[in-house]
Structure formats: structure tokens, C-alpha cells
Short mmCIF file of C-alpha atoms in Angstrom, two decimals:
data_model
loop_
_atom_site.label_atom_id
_atom_site.label_comp_id
_atom_site.label_asym_id
_atom_site.label_seq_id
_atom_site.Cartn_x
_atom_site.Cartn_y
_atom_site.Cartn_z
CA UNK A 283 -40.42 88.79 -149.18
CA UNK A 284 -37.18 90.15 -150.60
CA UNK A 285 -34.12 88.66 -148.93
CA UNK A 286 -30.85 90.42 -148.32
CA UNK A 287 -28.40 89.83 -151.13
CA UNK A 288 -25.46 89.97 -148.74
CA UNK A 289 -25.46 86.24 -148.15
CA UNK A 290 -27.85 83.80 -149.78
CA UNK A 291 -25.66 80.75 -149.34
CA UNK A 292 -27.56 77.66 -148.35
CA UNK A 293 -26.30 74.50 -146.68
CA UNK A 294 -25.54 72.01 -149.46
CA UNK A 295 -27.92 69.19 -150.19
CA UNK A 296 -25.25 66.71 -149.12
CA UNK A 297 -24.87 68.25 -145.68
CA UNK A 298 -28.60 68.54 -145.14
CA UNK A 299 -29.23 64.97 -146.16
CA UNK A 300 -26.23 63.41 -144.43
CA UNK A 301 -27.79 62.90 -140.99
CA UNK A 302 -29.40 59.64 -142.06
CA UNK A 303 -29.97 57.74 -145.27
CA UNK A 304 -33.66 57.44 -144.51
CA UNK A 305 -34.26 60.96 -145.77
CA UNK A 306 -32.70 60.04 -149.11
CA UNK A 307 -34.86 56.94 -149.21
CA UNK A 308 -37.97 59.02 -148.59
CA UNK A 309 -37.01 61.34 -151.44
CA UNK A 310 -36.41 58.43 -153.77
CA UNK A 311 -39.70 56.79 -152.86
CA UNK A 312 -41.63 59.98 -153.60
CA UNK A 313 -39.75 60.69 -156.81
CA UNK A 314 -38.71 64.15 -155.64
CA UNK A 315 -35.29 65.72 -155.92
CA UNK A 316 -32.85 65.53 -153.03
CA UNK A 317 -31.88 69.17 -153.58
CA UNK A 318 -33.21 71.22 -150.66
CA UNK A 319 -35.80 73.86 -151.38
CA UNK A 320 -34.38 77.36 -150.82
CA UNK A 321 -36.52 78.01 -147.75
CA UNK A 322 -34.11 80.72 -146.60
CA UNK A 323 -35.39 82.87 -149.45
CA UNK A 324 -38.71 83.11 -147.65
CA UNK A 325 -37.19 84.87 -144.65
CA UNK A 326 -35.49 88.29 -144.69
CA UNK A 327 -32.15 89.08 -143.11
CA UNK A 328 -30.26 92.24 -142.22
CA UNK A 329 -27.17 93.12 -144.21
CA UNK A 330 -24.83 92.10 -141.37
CA UNK A 331 -25.78 88.50 -142.03
CA UNK A 332 -22.60 88.23 -144.11
CA UNK A 333 -20.85 87.28 -140.86
CA UNK A 334 -22.58 83.92 -140.95
CA UNK A 335 -20.18 80.99 -141.25
CA UNK A 336 -21.83 78.47 -143.55
CA UNK A 337 -19.38 75.73 -142.60
CA UNK A 338 -17.36 75.75 -145.80
CA UNK A 339 -14.21 76.81 -144.01
CA UNK A 340 -13.98 80.19 -145.71
CA UNK A 341 -15.00 82.23 -142.69
CA UNK A 342 -12.82 80.75 -139.98
CA UNK A 343 -11.38 84.14 -139.16
CA UNK A 344 -14.78 85.67 -138.50
CA UNK A 345 -16.53 85.36 -135.17
CA UNK A 346 -19.88 83.70 -135.74
CA UNK A 347 -22.97 85.77 -135.11
CA UNK A 348 -26.56 84.53 -135.38
CA UNK A 349 -28.61 85.40 -138.47
CA UNK A 350 -30.15 88.80 -137.84
CA UNK A 351 -33.75 88.44 -138.87
CA UNK A 352 -35.66 91.53 -139.81
CA UNK A 353 -38.05 91.75 -136.85
CA UNK A 354 -40.88 92.28 -139.34
CA UNK A 355 -40.47 88.77 -140.76
CA UNK A 356 -43.64 87.63 -138.99
CA UNK A 357 -45.67 90.58 -140.27
CA UNK A 358 -44.43 89.90 -143.78
CA UNK A 359 -45.32 86.23 -143.46
CA UNK A 360 -48.86 87.09 -142.41
CA UNK A 361 -49.13 89.63 -145.21
CA UNK A 362 -48.26 87.00 -147.81
CA UNK A 363 -51.31 85.02 -146.72
CA UNK A 364 -53.64 87.94 -145.98
CA UNK A 365 -55.67 87.51 -149.17
CA UNK A 366 -56.85 84.06 -148.03
CA UNK A 367 -60.67 84.23 -148.36
CA UNK A 368 -61.01 82.45 -145.03
CA UNK A 369 -59.46 85.54 -143.45
CA UNK A 370 -60.77 88.38 -145.57
CA UNK A 371 -64.38 87.71 -144.62
CA UNK A 372 -63.42 88.63 -141.03
CA UNK A 373 -60.71 91.17 -141.74
CA UNK A 374 -62.99 93.49 -143.69
CA UNK A 375 -65.20 94.18 -140.68
CA UNK A 376 -62.98 93.52 -137.68
CA UNK A 377 -60.06 95.66 -138.83
CA UNK A 378 -62.38 98.61 -139.25
CA UNK A 379 -63.89 98.09 -135.80
CA UNK A 380 -60.62 97.16 -134.10
CA UNK A 381 -57.70 98.77 -135.99
CA UNK A 382 -55.26 97.27 -133.48
CA UNK A 383 -55.86 93.85 -135.06
CA UNK A 384 -54.24 94.90 -138.34
CA UNK A 385 -50.98 93.05 -138.98
CA UNK A 386 -51.34 91.11 -135.72
CA UNK A 387 -50.93 87.36 -135.42
CA UNK A 388 -53.97 85.46 -134.13
CA UNK A 389 -52.44 82.15 -133.28
CA UNK A 390 -53.53 78.59 -132.51
CA UNK A 391 -51.16 77.30 -129.84
CA UNK A 392 -49.11 74.10 -130.04
CA UNK A 393 -51.19 71.59 -128.06
CA UNK A 394 -50.52 67.91 -127.53
CA UNK A 395 -53.28 65.82 -129.10
CA UNK A 396 -55.20 69.00 -129.91
CA UNK A 397 -53.63 71.25 -132.56
CA UNK A 398 -53.97 68.45 -135.11
CA UNK A 399 -54.46 69.22 -138.80
CA UNK A 400 -58.29 68.97 -138.83
CA UNK A 401 -58.51 71.32 -135.86
CA UNK A 402 -56.03 73.79 -137.36
CA UNK A 403 -58.08 73.95 -140.54
CA UNK A 404 -61.22 74.49 -138.48
CA UNK A 405 -59.62 77.41 -136.64
CA UNK A 406 -58.42 78.92 -139.90
CA UNK A 407 -62.07 79.07 -140.97
CA UNK A 408 -62.67 81.48 -138.07
CA UNK A 409 -59.92 84.03 -138.32
CA UNK A 410 -56.78 82.30 -137.05
CA UNK A 411 -53.94 83.44 -139.32
CA UNK A 412 -51.10 81.35 -137.87
CA UNK A 413 -51.04 77.84 -136.39
CA UNK A 414 -48.56 75.70 -134.50
CA UNK A 415 -48.43 71.93 -134.71
CA UNK A 416 -48.69 69.71 -131.64
CA UNK A 417 -45.40 69.28 -129.83
CA UNK A 418 -43.12 66.77 -131.57
CA UNK A 419 -40.61 64.90 -129.40
CA UNK A 420 -37.32 65.26 -131.30
CA UNK A 421 -35.52 62.27 -129.76
CA UNK A 422 -38.39 59.92 -130.56
CA UNK A 423 -38.75 61.43 -134.00
CA UNK A 424 -35.08 60.69 -134.62
CA UNK A 425 -34.95 57.21 -133.12
CA UNK A 426 -38.34 55.72 -133.99
CA UNK A 427 -39.43 55.29 -137.59
CA UNK A 428 -42.99 54.53 -136.49
CA UNK A 429 -43.16 57.79 -134.58
CA UNK A 430 -41.99 59.74 -137.64
CA UNK A 431 -44.66 58.12 -139.77
CA UNK A 432 -47.32 59.01 -137.23
CA UNK A 433 -46.30 62.60 -136.64
CA UNK A 434 -45.07 63.90 -139.96
CA UNK A 435 -45.50 62.92 -143.59
CA UNK A 436 -42.20 63.40 -145.37
CA UNK A 437 -43.76 62.69 -148.75
CA UNK A 438 -46.96 64.72 -148.38
CA UNK A 439 -46.02 67.29 -145.75
CA UNK A 440 -49.00 69.38 -144.78
CA UNK A 441 -51.53 70.75 -147.29
CA UNK A 442 -51.13 74.23 -148.74
CA UNK A 443 -54.30 75.26 -146.92
CA UNK A 444 -52.46 74.70 -143.64
CA UNK A 445 -50.18 77.71 -143.94
CA UNK A 446 -48.61 79.65 -142.40
CA UNK A 447 -47.47 76.92 -140.02
CA UNK A 448 -44.83 76.62 -137.30
CA UNK A 449 -43.74 73.19 -136.05
CA UNK A 450 -43.05 72.91 -132.33
CA UNK A 451 -40.38 70.54 -131.04
CA UNK A 452 -39.41 69.46 -127.54
CA UNK A 453 -36.21 67.95 -126.25
CA UNK A 454 -32.74 68.82 -125.04
CA UNK A 455 -30.64 66.62 -127.32
CA UNK A 456 -29.19 68.98 -129.90
CA UNK A 457 -28.44 66.36 -132.54
CA UNK A 458 -31.99 64.99 -132.40
CA UNK A 459 -33.45 68.48 -132.66
CA UNK A 460 -31.25 69.22 -135.67
CA UNK A 461 -32.17 65.97 -137.40
CA UNK A 462 -35.88 66.62 -136.87
CA UNK A 463 -35.68 70.17 -138.17
CA UNK A 464 -33.81 69.14 -141.30
CA UNK A 465 -36.26 66.33 -141.94
CA UNK A 466 -39.34 68.53 -141.56
CA UNK A 467 -38.21 71.57 -143.53
CA UNK A 468 -37.37 69.34 -146.48
CA UNK A 469 -40.86 67.83 -146.69
CA UNK A 470 -43.41 68.82 -149.28
CA UNK A 471 -44.79 72.38 -148.96
CA UNK A 472 -42.27 73.15 -146.20
CA UNK A 473 -43.11 75.05 -143.04
CA UNK A 474 -42.69 78.63 -141.88
CA UNK A 475 -40.83 78.23 -138.62
CA UNK A 476 -39.58 75.92 -135.88
CA UNK A 477 -40.48 76.53 -132.24
CA UNK A 478 -38.90 75.06 -129.11
CA UNK A 479 -41.17 74.11 -126.22
CA UNK A 480 -40.00 75.72 -122.99
CA UNK A 481 -43.44 75.97 -121.47
CA UNK A 482 -44.74 72.49 -120.61
CA UNK A 483 -45.12 72.30 -116.80
CA UNK A 484 -45.83 68.59 -116.45
CA UNK A 485 -43.79 66.23 -114.32
CA UNK A 486 -43.00 64.13 -117.37
CA UNK A 487 -41.35 67.18 -118.94
CA UNK A 488 -39.03 67.30 -115.94
CA UNK A 489 -38.12 63.65 -116.42
CA UNK A 490 -37.53 64.22 -120.13
CA UNK A 491 -35.78 67.59 -119.57
CA UNK A 492 -37.87 69.72 -121.88
CA UNK A 493 -40.58 72.33 -121.51
CA UNK A 494 -40.45 74.73 -118.57
CA UNK A 495 -37.79 72.62 -116.86
CA UNK A 496 -35.38 73.00 -119.76
CA UNK A 497 -35.87 76.76 -119.46
CA UNK A 498 -34.56 76.60 -115.88
CA UNK A 499 -31.73 74.08 -116.38
CA UNK A 500 -28.27 75.42 -115.52
CA UNK A 501 -29.71 78.88 -114.93
CA UNK A 502 -30.79 79.04 -118.56
CA UNK A 503 -27.43 78.05 -120.03
CA UNK A 504 -28.81 74.80 -121.47
CA UNK A 505 -31.58 76.33 -123.59
CA UNK A 506 -29.39 79.26 -124.66
CA UNK A 507 -26.78 76.76 -125.88
CA UNK A 508 -29.43 74.77 -127.76
CA UNK A 509 -30.84 77.85 -129.46
CA UNK A 510 -27.37 79.07 -130.41
CA UNK A 511 -26.48 75.66 -131.85
CA UNK A 512 -29.67 75.30 -133.90
CA UNK A 513 -29.55 78.85 -135.19
CA UNK A 514 -25.95 78.34 -136.28
CA UNK A 515 -26.84 75.11 -138.07
CA UNK A 516 -30.18 75.96 -139.71
CA UNK A 517 -31.07 79.53 -138.73
CA UNK A 518 -30.27 80.68 -142.27
CA UNK A 519 -32.94 78.25 -143.52
CA UNK A 520 -35.78 78.69 -141.06
CA UNK A 521 -36.66 80.98 -138.11
CA UNK A 522 -36.11 79.34 -134.71
CA UNK A 523 -38.47 80.63 -132.03
CA UNK A 524 -39.01 79.74 -128.37
CA UNK A 525 -42.20 79.47 -126.31
CA UNK A 526 -41.43 80.36 -122.70
CA UNK A 527 -43.05 80.81 -119.31
CA UNK A 528 -42.17 83.11 -116.44
CA UNK A 529 -39.47 81.58 -114.26
CA UNK A 530 -40.47 80.61 -110.71
CA UNK A 531 -37.65 82.88 -109.51
CA UNK A 532 -39.48 85.91 -110.86
CA UNK A 533 -40.00 88.32 -113.72
CA UNK A 534 -36.56 89.97 -113.53
CA UNK A 535 -34.74 86.67 -113.96
CA UNK A 536 -37.14 85.79 -116.77
CA UNK A 537 -36.49 89.01 -118.67
CA UNK A 538 -32.73 88.48 -118.47
CA UNK A 539 -33.08 84.95 -119.85
CA UNK A 540 -35.37 86.12 -122.65
CA UNK A 541 -32.68 88.59 -123.66
CA UNK A 542 -30.09 85.83 -123.76
CA UNK A 543 -32.36 83.78 -126.03
CA UNK A 544 -32.70 86.72 -128.41
CA UNK A 545 -28.93 87.22 -128.32
CA UNK A 546 -28.52 83.53 -129.20
CA UNK A 547 -30.58 84.05 -132.36
CA UNK A 548 -34.17 83.26 -131.42
CA UNK A 549 -36.32 84.86 -134.13
CA UNK A 550 -39.46 85.17 -131.97
CA UNK A 551 -40.59 84.66 -128.37
CA UNK A 552 -44.02 83.54 -127.22
CA UNK A 553 -44.46 84.40 -123.56
CA UNK A 554 -47.00 82.46 -121.51
CA UNK A 555 -47.58 84.86 -118.65
CA UNK A 556 -47.56 82.23 -115.90
CA UNK A 557 -44.99 80.14 -114.08
CA UNK A 558 -44.95 76.36 -114.32
CA UNK A 559 -46.42 76.28 -110.80
CA UNK A 560 -49.62 78.00 -111.94
CA UNK A 561 -51.72 75.06 -113.04
CA UNK A 562 -55.12 73.45 -112.47
CA UNK A 563 -57.03 75.48 -109.86
CA UNK A 564 -53.99 77.65 -109.19
CA UNK A 565 -53.92 78.86 -112.79
CA UNK A 566 -54.79 82.49 -112.09
CA UNK A 567 -54.67 85.35 -114.57
CA UNK A 568 -51.70 85.59 -116.91
CA UNK A 569 -49.20 88.31 -116.05
CA UNK A 570 -49.71 90.73 -118.92
CA UNK A 571 -47.41 93.23 -117.21
CA UNK A 572 -44.51 90.80 -117.55
CA UNK A 573 -45.34 90.34 -121.22
CA UNK A 574 -45.52 94.12 -121.65
CA UNK A 575 -42.02 94.47 -120.20
CA UNK A 576 -40.77 91.77 -122.56
CA UNK A 577 -42.21 93.75 -125.46
CA UNK A 578 -40.63 96.97 -124.23
CA UNK A 579 -37.21 95.35 -123.93
CA UNK A 580 -37.03 93.12 -126.99
CA UNK A 581 -39.76 93.77 -129.55
CA UNK A 582 -37.48 96.13 -131.50
CA UNK A 583 -35.41 93.01 -132.24
CA UNK A 584 -37.89 90.14 -132.56
CA UNK A 585 -41.69 89.71 -132.59
CA UNK A 586 -43.26 88.89 -129.22
CA UNK A 587 -46.49 86.87 -128.91
CA UNK A 588 -48.65 86.95 -125.77
CA UNK A 589 -50.20 83.77 -124.41
CA UNK A 590 -52.66 83.47 -121.53
CA UNK A 591 -56.06 84.70 -120.26
CA UNK A 592 -57.78 85.04 -123.63
CA UNK A 593 -61.44 84.02 -123.60
CA UNK A 594 -62.83 86.10 -126.49
CA UNK A 595 -62.09 88.93 -128.89
CA UNK A 596 -62.49 91.52 -126.13
CA UNK A 597 -59.59 89.88 -124.30
CA UNK A 598 -57.55 89.81 -127.52
CA UNK A 599 -57.99 93.56 -127.99
CA UNK A 600 -57.35 94.31 -124.30
CA UNK A 601 -54.20 92.22 -124.24
CA UNK A 602 -52.82 93.85 -127.40
CA UNK A 603 -53.55 97.28 -125.96
CA UNK A 604 -51.92 96.43 -122.65
CA UNK A 605 -48.84 94.55 -123.86
CA UNK A 606 -48.14 95.93 -127.32
CA UNK A 607 -47.45 92.37 -128.45
CA UNK A 608 -47.20 91.35 -132.10
CA UNK A 609 -49.96 88.81 -131.68
CA UNK A 610 -52.07 86.68 -129.41
CA UNK A 611 -51.76 82.93 -128.97
CA UNK A 612 -54.80 81.04 -127.69
CA UNK A 613 -54.80 77.53 -126.29
CA UNK A 614 -57.59 76.39 -123.96
CA UNK A 615 -60.31 78.84 -125.00
CA UNK A 616 -59.86 78.15 -128.69
CA UNK A 617 -59.99 74.42 -127.96
CA UNK A 618 -63.49 74.80 -126.63
CA UNK A 619 -64.65 77.40 -129.14
CA UNK A 620 -62.49 77.96 -132.26
CA UNK A 621 -64.26 81.21 -133.38
CA UNK A 622 -62.90 83.20 -130.40
CA UNK A 623 -61.06 85.53 -132.80
CA UNK A 624 -64.43 86.71 -134.15
CA UNK A 625 -67.09 89.03 -132.74
CA UNK A 626 -68.95 86.46 -130.68
CA UNK A 627 -69.53 86.41 -126.94
CA UNK A 628 -68.18 89.96 -126.68
CA UNK A 629 -69.55 93.13 -125.10
CA UNK A 630 -70.41 94.45 -128.55
CA UNK A 631 -72.97 91.66 -128.98
CA UNK A 632 -74.02 91.68 -125.31
CA UNK A 633 -72.24 88.42 -124.60
CA UNK A 634 -74.36 86.49 -127.09
CA UNK A 635 -72.86 83.66 -129.10
CA UNK A 636 -73.34 85.05 -132.58
CA UNK A 637 -71.13 82.41 -134.17
CA UNK A 638 -71.91 78.73 -134.69
CA UNK A 639 -73.13 76.65 -131.77
CA UNK A 640 -70.79 74.19 -130.08
CA UNK A 641 -72.62 71.33 -131.75
CA UNK A 642 -72.08 72.89 -135.17
CA UNK A 643 -68.39 73.24 -134.32
CA UNK A 644 -68.18 69.55 -133.35
CA UNK A 645 -69.74 68.54 -136.67
CA UNK A 646 -67.44 70.80 -138.65
CA UNK A 647 -64.47 69.24 -136.91
CA UNK A 648 -65.69 65.75 -137.81
CA UNK A 649 -66.01 66.74 -141.46
CA UNK A 650 -62.36 67.81 -141.47
CA UNK A 651 -61.45 64.54 -139.73
CA UNK A 652 -63.06 62.61 -142.55
CA UNK A 653 -60.97 64.54 -145.05
CA UNK A 654 -57.77 64.44 -143.00
CA UNK A 655 -57.94 61.52 -140.52
CA UNK A 656 -56.04 62.33 -137.29
CA UNK A 657 -54.30 58.96 -137.35
CA UNK A 658 -52.42 60.04 -140.46
CA UNK A 659 -49.21 62.02 -140.40
CA UNK A 660 -49.30 65.33 -138.61
CA UNK A 661 -50.96 64.01 -135.47
CA UNK A 662 -50.66 60.37 -134.63
CA UNK A 663 -53.23 59.93 -131.90
CA UNK A 664 -56.16 58.76 -134.00
CA UNK A 665 -59.49 58.45 -132.27
CA UNK A 666 -58.07 59.65 -128.99
CA UNK A 667 -57.49 62.99 -130.62
CA UNK A 668 -61.16 63.21 -131.64
CA UNK A 669 -62.30 62.13 -128.19
CA UNK A 670 -60.22 64.87 -126.58
CA UNK A 671 -61.72 67.52 -128.85
CA UNK A 672 -65.26 66.36 -128.15
CA UNK A 673 -64.63 66.55 -124.41
CA UNK A 674 -63.58 70.18 -124.84
CA UNK A 675 -66.09 71.37 -127.42
CA UNK A 676 -69.13 69.64 -125.91
CA UNK A 677 -68.01 69.94 -122.29
CA UNK A 678 -71.20 71.69 -121.16
CA UNK A 679 -73.35 68.94 -122.71
CA UNK A 680 -71.30 65.97 -121.55
CA UNK A 681 -71.51 67.23 -117.99
CA UNK A 682 -75.28 66.71 -118.17
CA UNK A 683 -75.67 63.77 -120.53
CA UNK A 684 -73.69 61.05 -118.81
CA UNK A 685 -74.52 58.25 -121.24
CA UNK A 686 -73.28 60.37 -124.11
CA UNK A 687 -70.18 61.23 -122.12
CA UNK A 688 -69.42 57.52 -121.81
CA UNK A 689 -69.86 57.13 -125.58
CA UNK A 690 -67.26 59.83 -126.13
CA UNK A 691 -64.84 58.43 -123.56
CA UNK A 692 -64.70 55.06 -125.32
CA UNK A 693 -65.49 56.07 -128.89
CA UNK A 694 -63.48 54.19 -131.49
CA UNK A 695 -65.12 55.07 -134.79
CA UNK A 696 -66.31 58.08 -136.74
CA UNK A 697 -69.82 56.62 -136.64
CA UNK A 698 -69.77 56.82 -132.84
CA UNK A 699 -68.95 60.52 -132.89
CA UNK A 700 -71.58 61.32 -135.50
CA UNK A 701 -74.04 59.48 -133.28
CA UNK A 702 -72.87 61.55 -130.29
CA UNK A 703 -73.71 64.70 -132.23
CA UNK A 704 -77.18 63.34 -133.05
CA UNK A 705 -77.77 62.32 -129.43
CA UNK A 706 -76.73 65.73 -128.11
CA UNK A 707 -78.92 67.40 -130.73
CA UNK A 708 -81.93 65.37 -129.63
CA UNK A 709 -81.41 66.22 -125.97
CA UNK A 710 -80.87 69.90 -126.73
CA UNK A 711 -84.09 69.94 -128.76
CA UNK A 712 -86.03 68.51 -125.83
CA UNK A 713 -84.59 71.18 -123.55
CA UNK A 714 -85.28 73.99 -126.03
CA UNK A 715 -81.57 74.79 -126.19
CA UNK A 716 -80.66 78.29 -127.39
CA UNK A 717 -77.21 78.40 -129.00
CA UNK A 718 -76.93 82.16 -128.58
CA UNK A 719 -76.88 81.67 -124.79
CA UNK A 720 -73.92 79.30 -124.83
CA UNK A 721 -70.84 80.29 -122.84
CA UNK A 722 -67.42 78.76 -122.25
CA UNK A 723 -67.52 75.77 -119.90
CA UNK A 724 -64.37 73.64 -120.12
CA UNK A 725 -62.20 76.77 -120.30
CA UNK A 726 -63.65 77.96 -116.99
CA UNK A 727 -62.98 74.74 -115.06
CA UNK A 728 -59.70 76.06 -113.57
CA UNK A 729 -60.73 79.66 -113.41
CA UNK A 730 -63.33 79.44 -110.64
CA UNK A 731 -61.57 79.53 -107.23
CA UNK A 732 -62.11 76.49 -105.04
CA UNK A 733 -61.72 76.13 -101.27
CA UNK A 734 -59.80 72.89 -101.56
CA UNK A 735 -58.07 71.93 -104.79
CA UNK A 736 -57.07 68.39 -103.91
CA UNK A 737 -59.99 66.95 -101.96
CA UNK A 738 -62.65 65.24 -104.06
CA UNK A 739 -65.04 65.50 -101.10
CA UNK A 740 -65.19 69.25 -101.68
CA UNK A 741 -65.14 69.09 -105.47
CA UNK A 742 -68.20 69.65 -107.61
CA UNK A 743 -69.51 66.75 -109.67
CA UNK A 744 -68.30 68.52 -112.80
CA UNK A 745 -64.76 68.71 -111.41
CA UNK A 746 -64.81 65.02 -110.54
CA UNK A 747 -66.05 64.29 -114.06
CA UNK A 748 -63.23 66.35 -115.53
CA UNK A 749 -60.62 64.36 -113.61
CA UNK A 750 -62.18 61.09 -114.67
CA UNK A 751 -62.24 62.35 -118.26
CA UNK A 752 -58.46 62.75 -118.24
CA UNK A 753 -58.04 59.18 -116.99
CA UNK A 754 -60.51 57.69 -119.47
CA UNK A 755 -58.88 59.49 -122.37
CA UNK A 756 -55.86 57.20 -122.04
CA UNK A 757 -56.60 54.04 -123.97
CA UNK A 758 -53.99 51.27 -123.48
CA UNK A 759 -55.14 49.58 -126.67
CA UNK A 760 -53.78 52.53 -128.64
CA UNK A 761 -50.19 51.98 -127.55
CA UNK A 762 -49.30 50.98 -131.09
CA UNK A 763 -50.31 54.43 -132.23
CA UNK A 764 -47.51 55.89 -130.11
CA UNK A 765 -50.03 58.08 -128.42
CA UNK A 766 -48.59 61.55 -127.88
CA UNK A 767 -50.43 62.25 -124.65
CA UNK A 768 -49.23 59.01 -123.08
CA UNK A 769 -45.69 59.99 -123.98
CA UNK A 770 -45.84 63.62 -122.96
CA UNK A 771 -48.17 63.67 -119.97
CA UNK A 772 -51.84 63.62 -119.11
CA UNK A 773 -51.95 59.85 -118.64
CA UNK A 774 -52.22 57.60 -115.61
CA UNK A 775 -48.49 57.84 -114.91
CA UNK A 776 -48.47 61.62 -114.93
CA UNK A 777 -51.89 62.73 -113.85
CA UNK A 778 -50.95 66.14 -112.50
CA UNK A 779 -53.96 67.68 -114.18
CA UNK A 780 -52.09 70.14 -116.38
CA UNK A 781 -52.03 70.39 -120.15
CA UNK A 782 -48.65 70.36 -121.87
CA UNK A 783 -48.61 73.88 -123.26
#
């Protein structure tokens, strides 16, 4: 990507490294230079970016204005990686069949305990061309050395095969957010963007003032101020995007706030077409009309991603046609079946699963876990992370095979999970299981209307199992791993049944 030559000034290495001496120590330990990589050269600007005040005191007479990203920066980013053989094997056929997919982002959402490195690599094998990391808590990242070691490797960064990549942060403390961004963008291989979580609906997000609650704080003034601050400090180095929901007060208020975020310098918006009140059995269909209006109002300035109600490639195409968005972000459906961006389970193949079976997917995930253990930097939840994925991927099997379900719930070793795969295989063989007849199971758990959401007496056995699964997934013996789900929701102290994305 060719940058504007109007202003290529970069924050000096001294200013970037001054937040804490630990960054310098990490550089020295790895033997790398403390001079920051010119990440701003990867991202294009408009010519009016010369108004940017780089803090050297020379521009005090100029009113600061946020870096004006070329709204095609995302398209250009995807284009740089479009020759990846993992993508071309799908592009060659799908782009001819569905021209609307050309130059569109097919995105793995930021998901606590779920969008870990092994899972991201698995999704990239099946057509995902952009991934987000799990949500990183900026205040804990700043204050706790152990947390930093668990959730990001300063020395190793993320492998080159894990690009393009956007890191999602949560929090409302501006200094902590800034520290975390500077730390991450200076790590090996860099990243392609920073995203702020304004979508998490959990009660713990309210207590921590992040997610959907930060979006609503002070009528939006708080998040607008944070975006403006971060863009002013590091927006010339890295795009700052925001993942939002629809405000409980309605679409009109939401659209006004989205415009303020763009005015503050947000380089991209991802709109989850639901309010924070739409969760568990009240999830409902995402409001694609609201996303369409967002696109109509702001997509000439920044890319807009659509999130919500995507179960397969048919939904991807329908959503793109309806909203005009620059891409589709998938969360729950891709958790259960990563190849959803391919022609499987669609009308064109009569609903048949033409891709790998769920058991094959589970085994592929384990192979990536052996290469990139989830307890290493990038996702610090260790075996709990694997357990969570198995509950999603093999949901239909674990609902029937209760002994195997117990193995998963308390699994503590790779050997256990390989054995789970063998046990499921044996039971499927006895039943004469046909992988082409598989359909989504875990994804549908909140999408079948129930007469009474809160009364276990009226719940199906599968629903009771699902609730117990969430409780069992919290292992108190893993406290030393600084388990992300315990910190950000989904545990015994915050069992409101909603995922933090």
C-alpha cells in the first residue's frame, strides 16, 4: 500500500517506549532493536493528514484532526494477502459463483476463550481472510506481568501465518489502553489493527465499564473521548476500530453515536445488529436494516462490517446483498463449524454438509493446539480453551454421549481430548453416522423460541446440559492461568448465559 507523502512522521522510539521500562527489557532480552517498526507505512492516509500534530510542538497553531484513513484501507489489506493458498482454493470457485464476495472481509470475531491462535489458523484454512484476537483487558495487561505473558508474546508476537490480524481490547482507562496498544504493535510481526470492544453485554462488563455499557456511558461521550484520545496518540501508526451494538434507546440514537465515533477517528465499525438486551433465548434475528442504514450513512468514510445471524454462506451472501457491508463477521456459527464461509450446508448443495465432519474439525483443531498450545501467549486459558471448543464443535454428540461429555468437561490433557475424538468416532460408527447430514446444533440453542426462558422445569434436557456446561467450564484450579472467561464473564459469579461478544 502506498502511503501519502504529506506526513510520514512517526512517534519517536523514545516516546513509544517511555510508558514503562519493561518494554525496553523485553527488547533487550530478545536482542531486537528498540526502534519502532514503521507500521504507519502499512496504512494509507488522505493528503489532509498533514494537520496531524505529532506532539513535537511544531503544530500548536493547528487544530488537531484525526488521521483521515482512505476508506479502502481494509480492501487493500485483504488484497495484500489474497494470494495466500489457503484462500485461493476457495476464491477461484466462490468468487465466480458469488461475485459479491470479491474484496469482502470474511471475519472471525473476537471471542473470549475462543478466537485463540489454533482456532484462528483453523478458520483460515476454510476461507476466513481476517481474524480478531480474543478480547484483551487493557488494565490487567498494563498492571499484571503474568497476564501479559499469558495473552501476548512480546518476543514472538503471532506467526506470519496468522495475518491479517486485529487485536481487540476492552477497558475505559485511556492510559492502560494506550500502553497496551504500544506494547502490542511493537511486538514481532506486528498486527494490522486495534479494535475496541463496545459489544459485550455481560453484567461483568457493566462492573468493569467496558463493552456495550461503555458505549452507553455519558450518552456516548466516554467512548468518543477514548477513541479521539487513542487516535490522536497512535492513529498514525495503526487503525483504531470499534465493535458496537445497537443502543437500547433505538436505532436513531445508535446511528448518531456511530457518526460521532467516525468523526473521532475510528477507522472501521463492526455493527452487531442487536442490543445488549438480546441474549440467550431472547437473541432474535440481527437487525440487518440498522446495519444497512449505517452503511448508507458512513461507508463512504470507513469500512462497515456486519455481525449477526450468519449460519452459512447463503446468509453471508444475503447479508451482503441486504446491507452493502464491507464484510461479514461470524462468531457463534463459526465456533461450531469453521468452514461456514464455504459452500457447505447451503441451498446449492441441498443443505448437505459437503465440508469436513465435526469430528474431523475437532481433530484438526487439536493438531493446531499441539503446534501452538493455547496456554502460550495469545490466549492464556490453556485446557479450558480446548474444552470450550469441544463443547461447541461436538455439541450434537455430547448431548447424546453423556460419559464423553463428562470427559470433556474435566479434561486436563491433550491425551484426554484425543481419546474423546476416538470415543465419539466409535459411537458414531455404531450408529452409522452420516457426516453429510450434520447440521448446526450449539448455534441453534438460543434460536429456537421457548415458552419459558428461566424455568428449568420447562427446559429441554439439552438446554439444562448447556447451562451445566457453562458452569463446569470454570475450573478453579486454573486460577493461576488468569483465566479470561473467569475475568470477563461466563463463570459462576456472572452466569447470565451470554457470551462476551
